[in-house]
mmCIF file of C-alpha atoms in Angstrom:
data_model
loop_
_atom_site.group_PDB
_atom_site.id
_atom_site.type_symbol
_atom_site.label_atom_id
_atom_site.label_comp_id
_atom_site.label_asym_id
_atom_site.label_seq_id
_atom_site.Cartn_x
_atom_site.Cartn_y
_atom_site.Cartn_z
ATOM 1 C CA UNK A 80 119.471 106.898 89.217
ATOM 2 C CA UNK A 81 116.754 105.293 87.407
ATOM 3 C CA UNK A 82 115.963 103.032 90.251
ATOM 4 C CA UNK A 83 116.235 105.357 92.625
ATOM 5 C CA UNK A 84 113.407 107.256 90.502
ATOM 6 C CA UNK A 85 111.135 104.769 90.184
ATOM 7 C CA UNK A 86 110.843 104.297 93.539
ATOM 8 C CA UNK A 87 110.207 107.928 93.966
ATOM 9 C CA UNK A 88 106.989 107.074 91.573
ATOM 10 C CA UNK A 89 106.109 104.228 93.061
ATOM 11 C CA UNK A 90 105.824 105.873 96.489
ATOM 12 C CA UNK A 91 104.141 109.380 94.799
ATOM 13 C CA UNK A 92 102.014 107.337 92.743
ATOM 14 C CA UNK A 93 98.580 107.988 94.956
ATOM 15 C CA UNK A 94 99.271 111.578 95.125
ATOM 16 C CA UNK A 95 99.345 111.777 91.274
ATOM 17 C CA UNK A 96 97.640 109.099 89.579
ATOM 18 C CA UNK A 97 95.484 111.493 87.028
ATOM 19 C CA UNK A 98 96.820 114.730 88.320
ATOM 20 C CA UNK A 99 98.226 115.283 84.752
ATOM 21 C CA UNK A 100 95.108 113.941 82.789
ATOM 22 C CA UNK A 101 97.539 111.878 80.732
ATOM 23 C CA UNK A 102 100.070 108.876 81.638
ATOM 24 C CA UNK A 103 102.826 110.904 81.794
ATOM 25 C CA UNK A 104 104.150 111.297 85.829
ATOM 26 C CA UNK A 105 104.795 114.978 86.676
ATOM 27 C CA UNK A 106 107.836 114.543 89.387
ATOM 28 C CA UNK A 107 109.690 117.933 90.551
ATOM 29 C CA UNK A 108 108.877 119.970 86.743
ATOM 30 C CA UNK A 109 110.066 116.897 85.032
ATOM 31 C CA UNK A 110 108.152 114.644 82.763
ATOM 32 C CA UNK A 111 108.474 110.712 82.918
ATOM 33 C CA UNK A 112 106.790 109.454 79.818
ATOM 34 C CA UNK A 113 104.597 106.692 80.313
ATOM 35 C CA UNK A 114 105.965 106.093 83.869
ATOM 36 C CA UNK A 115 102.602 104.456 84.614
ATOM 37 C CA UNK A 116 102.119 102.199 82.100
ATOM 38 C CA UNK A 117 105.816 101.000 81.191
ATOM 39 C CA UNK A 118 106.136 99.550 85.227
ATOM 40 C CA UNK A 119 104.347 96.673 85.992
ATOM 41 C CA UNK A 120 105.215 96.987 89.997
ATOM 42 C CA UNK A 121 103.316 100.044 89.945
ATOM 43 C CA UNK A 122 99.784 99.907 91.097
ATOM 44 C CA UNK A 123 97.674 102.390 92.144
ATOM 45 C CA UNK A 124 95.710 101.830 94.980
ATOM 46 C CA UNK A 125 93.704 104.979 95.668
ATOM 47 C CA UNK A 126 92.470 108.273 93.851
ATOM 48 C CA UNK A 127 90.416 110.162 96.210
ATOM 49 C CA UNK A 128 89.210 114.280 96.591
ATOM 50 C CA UNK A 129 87.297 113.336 99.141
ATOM 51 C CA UNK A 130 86.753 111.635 102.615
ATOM 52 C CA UNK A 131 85.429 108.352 103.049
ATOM 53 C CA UNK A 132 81.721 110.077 104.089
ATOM 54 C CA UNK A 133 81.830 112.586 100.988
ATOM 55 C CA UNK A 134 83.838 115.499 103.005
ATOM 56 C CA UNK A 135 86.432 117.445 100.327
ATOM 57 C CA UNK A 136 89.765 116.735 101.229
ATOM 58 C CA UNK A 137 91.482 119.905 103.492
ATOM 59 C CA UNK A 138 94.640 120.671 104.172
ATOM 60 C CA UNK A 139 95.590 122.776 106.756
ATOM 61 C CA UNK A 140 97.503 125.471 106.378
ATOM 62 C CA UNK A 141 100.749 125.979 108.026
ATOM 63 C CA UNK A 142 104.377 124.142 107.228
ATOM 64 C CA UNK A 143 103.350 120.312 106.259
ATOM 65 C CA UNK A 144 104.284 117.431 108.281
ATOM 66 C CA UNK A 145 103.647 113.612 107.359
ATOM 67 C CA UNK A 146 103.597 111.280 109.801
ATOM 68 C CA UNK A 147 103.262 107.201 108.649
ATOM 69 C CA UNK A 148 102.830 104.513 111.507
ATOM 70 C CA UNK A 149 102.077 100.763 111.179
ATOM 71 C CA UNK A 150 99.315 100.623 113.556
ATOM 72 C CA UNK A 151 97.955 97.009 114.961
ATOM 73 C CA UNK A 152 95.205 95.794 116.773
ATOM 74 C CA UNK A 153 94.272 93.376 118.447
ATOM 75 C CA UNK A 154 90.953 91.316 119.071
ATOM 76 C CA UNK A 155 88.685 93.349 120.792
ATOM 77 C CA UNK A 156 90.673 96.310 120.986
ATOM 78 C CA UNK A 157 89.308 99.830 119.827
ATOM 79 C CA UNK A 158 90.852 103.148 118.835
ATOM 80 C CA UNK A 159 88.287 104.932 121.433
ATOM 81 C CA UNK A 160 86.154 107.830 120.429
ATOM 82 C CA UNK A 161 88.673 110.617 118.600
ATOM 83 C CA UNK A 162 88.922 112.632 115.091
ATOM 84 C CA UNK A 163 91.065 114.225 112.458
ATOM 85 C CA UNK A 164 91.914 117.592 112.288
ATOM 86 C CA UNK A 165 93.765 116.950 109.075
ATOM 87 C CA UNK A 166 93.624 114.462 105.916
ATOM 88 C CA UNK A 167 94.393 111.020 107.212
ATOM 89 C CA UNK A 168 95.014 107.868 104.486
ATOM 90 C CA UNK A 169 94.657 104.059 105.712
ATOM 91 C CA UNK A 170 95.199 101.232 103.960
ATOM 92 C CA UNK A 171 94.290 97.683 105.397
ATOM 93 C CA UNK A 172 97.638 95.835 105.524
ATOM 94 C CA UNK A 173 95.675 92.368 107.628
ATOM 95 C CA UNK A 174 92.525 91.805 109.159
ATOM 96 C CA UNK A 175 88.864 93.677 108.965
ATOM 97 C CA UNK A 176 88.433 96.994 110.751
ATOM 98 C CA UNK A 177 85.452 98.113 111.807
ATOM 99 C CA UNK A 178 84.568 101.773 112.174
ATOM 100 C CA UNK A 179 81.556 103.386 113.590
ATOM 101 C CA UNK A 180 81.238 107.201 112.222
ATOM 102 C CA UNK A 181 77.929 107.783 114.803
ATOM 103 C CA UNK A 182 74.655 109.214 112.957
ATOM 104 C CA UNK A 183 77.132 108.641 110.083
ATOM 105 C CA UNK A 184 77.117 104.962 110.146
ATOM 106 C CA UNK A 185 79.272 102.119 110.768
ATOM 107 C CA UNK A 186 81.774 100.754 107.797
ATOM 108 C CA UNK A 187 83.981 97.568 107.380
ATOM 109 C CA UNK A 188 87.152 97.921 106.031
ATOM 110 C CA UNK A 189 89.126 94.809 105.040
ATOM 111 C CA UNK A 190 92.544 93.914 103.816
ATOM 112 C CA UNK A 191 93.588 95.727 100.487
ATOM 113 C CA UNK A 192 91.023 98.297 101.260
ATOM 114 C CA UNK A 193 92.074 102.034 101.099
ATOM 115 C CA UNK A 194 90.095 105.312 102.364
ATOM 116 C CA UNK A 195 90.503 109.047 102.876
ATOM 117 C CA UNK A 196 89.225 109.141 106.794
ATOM 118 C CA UNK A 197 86.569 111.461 107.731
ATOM 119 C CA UNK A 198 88.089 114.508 108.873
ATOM 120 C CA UNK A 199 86.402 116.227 112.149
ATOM 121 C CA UNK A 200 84.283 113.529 112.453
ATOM 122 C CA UNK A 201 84.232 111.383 116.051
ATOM 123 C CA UNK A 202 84.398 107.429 115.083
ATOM 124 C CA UNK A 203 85.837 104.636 116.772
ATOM 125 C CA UNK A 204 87.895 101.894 115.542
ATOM 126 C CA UNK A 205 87.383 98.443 116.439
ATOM 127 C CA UNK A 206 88.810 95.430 115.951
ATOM 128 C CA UNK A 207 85.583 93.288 116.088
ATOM 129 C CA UNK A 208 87.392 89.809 114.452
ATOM 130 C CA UNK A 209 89.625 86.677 116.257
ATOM 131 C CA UNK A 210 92.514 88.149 114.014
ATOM 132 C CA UNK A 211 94.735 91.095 114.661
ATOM 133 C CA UNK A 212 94.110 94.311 112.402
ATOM 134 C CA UNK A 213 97.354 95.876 110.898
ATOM 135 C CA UNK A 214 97.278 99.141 108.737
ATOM 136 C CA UNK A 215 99.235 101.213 107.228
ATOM 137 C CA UNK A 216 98.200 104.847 108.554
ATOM 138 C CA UNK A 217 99.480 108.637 106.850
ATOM 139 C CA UNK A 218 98.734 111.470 108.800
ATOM 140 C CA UNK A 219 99.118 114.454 106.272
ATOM 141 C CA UNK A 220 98.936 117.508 108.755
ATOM 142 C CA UNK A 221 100.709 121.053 109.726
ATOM 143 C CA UNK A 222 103.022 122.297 112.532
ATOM 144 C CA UNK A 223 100.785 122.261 115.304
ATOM 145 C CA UNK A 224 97.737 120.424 113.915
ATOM 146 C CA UNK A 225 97.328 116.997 116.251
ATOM 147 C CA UNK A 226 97.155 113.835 113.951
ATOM 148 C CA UNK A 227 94.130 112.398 116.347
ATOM 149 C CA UNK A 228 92.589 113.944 118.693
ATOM 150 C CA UNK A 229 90.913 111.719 121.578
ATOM 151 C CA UNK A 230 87.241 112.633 123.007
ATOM 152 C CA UNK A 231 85.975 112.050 126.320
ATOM 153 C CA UNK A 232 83.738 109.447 127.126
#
């Protein structure tokens, strides 16, 4: 059971890494006393309210739905033009990504790196290196909210 648990942690750890403002791990009512600090395989990897461009963080409202996809890309290839309608999480499994947010800028992501994506903001991925881009991508939506929506060129 204990095993089982700390997997639980390991996999809730970015949703409440300093939710408790202590380093006890709040799981389902029950506390896990030092949970972060007595595991060594833990490691946080990002704490974030906001979207990479400084949006809050929205949820929308409705019955949740996750959605996780290893998404890979390869030289040259782009996402195309398209935005979030609800919190998206990416973390840079290979590769650098490139992403241009318009009037908003462009921003390099490499591997390791972690971000909150802008939500309803129209950016474009693009695999600008001689190296495939793989990341790890959690769409955190509702019944009925689209993880990406594409825009016309």
């Amino acid at each position: 059971m204990r095993r089982v648990l700390s997997a639980c942690v390991a996999c809730l750890v970015m949703f409440t890494a300093g939710c408790g403002g202590d380093d006890d791990l709040r799981v389902a009512g029950t506390t896990i006393d030092g949970a972060l600090d007595s595991d060594e395989r833990i490691v946080p990897v990002l704490e974030a309210s906001e979207t990479i461009l400084g949006q809050p963080l929205e949820w929308p409202s409705g019955p949740a739905t996750l959605t996780s996809v290893v998404l890979t890309m390869q030289p040259g290839e782009e996402t195309g033009r398209h935005y979030h309608e609800a919190p998206l999480y990416a973390l840079i499994l290979e590769g650098t990504l490139t992403v241009d947010y318009g009037e908003n800028g462009t921003r390099t992501y490499r591997e390791g790196d972690a971000l909150m994506e802008a939500q309803e903001i129209v950016h474009n991925g693009m695999n600008l290196s001689d190296e495939p881009v793989k990341l790890l991508v959690l769409n955190m939506g509702a019944e009925g909210v689209a993880n990406t929506v594409l825009v016309d060129e």
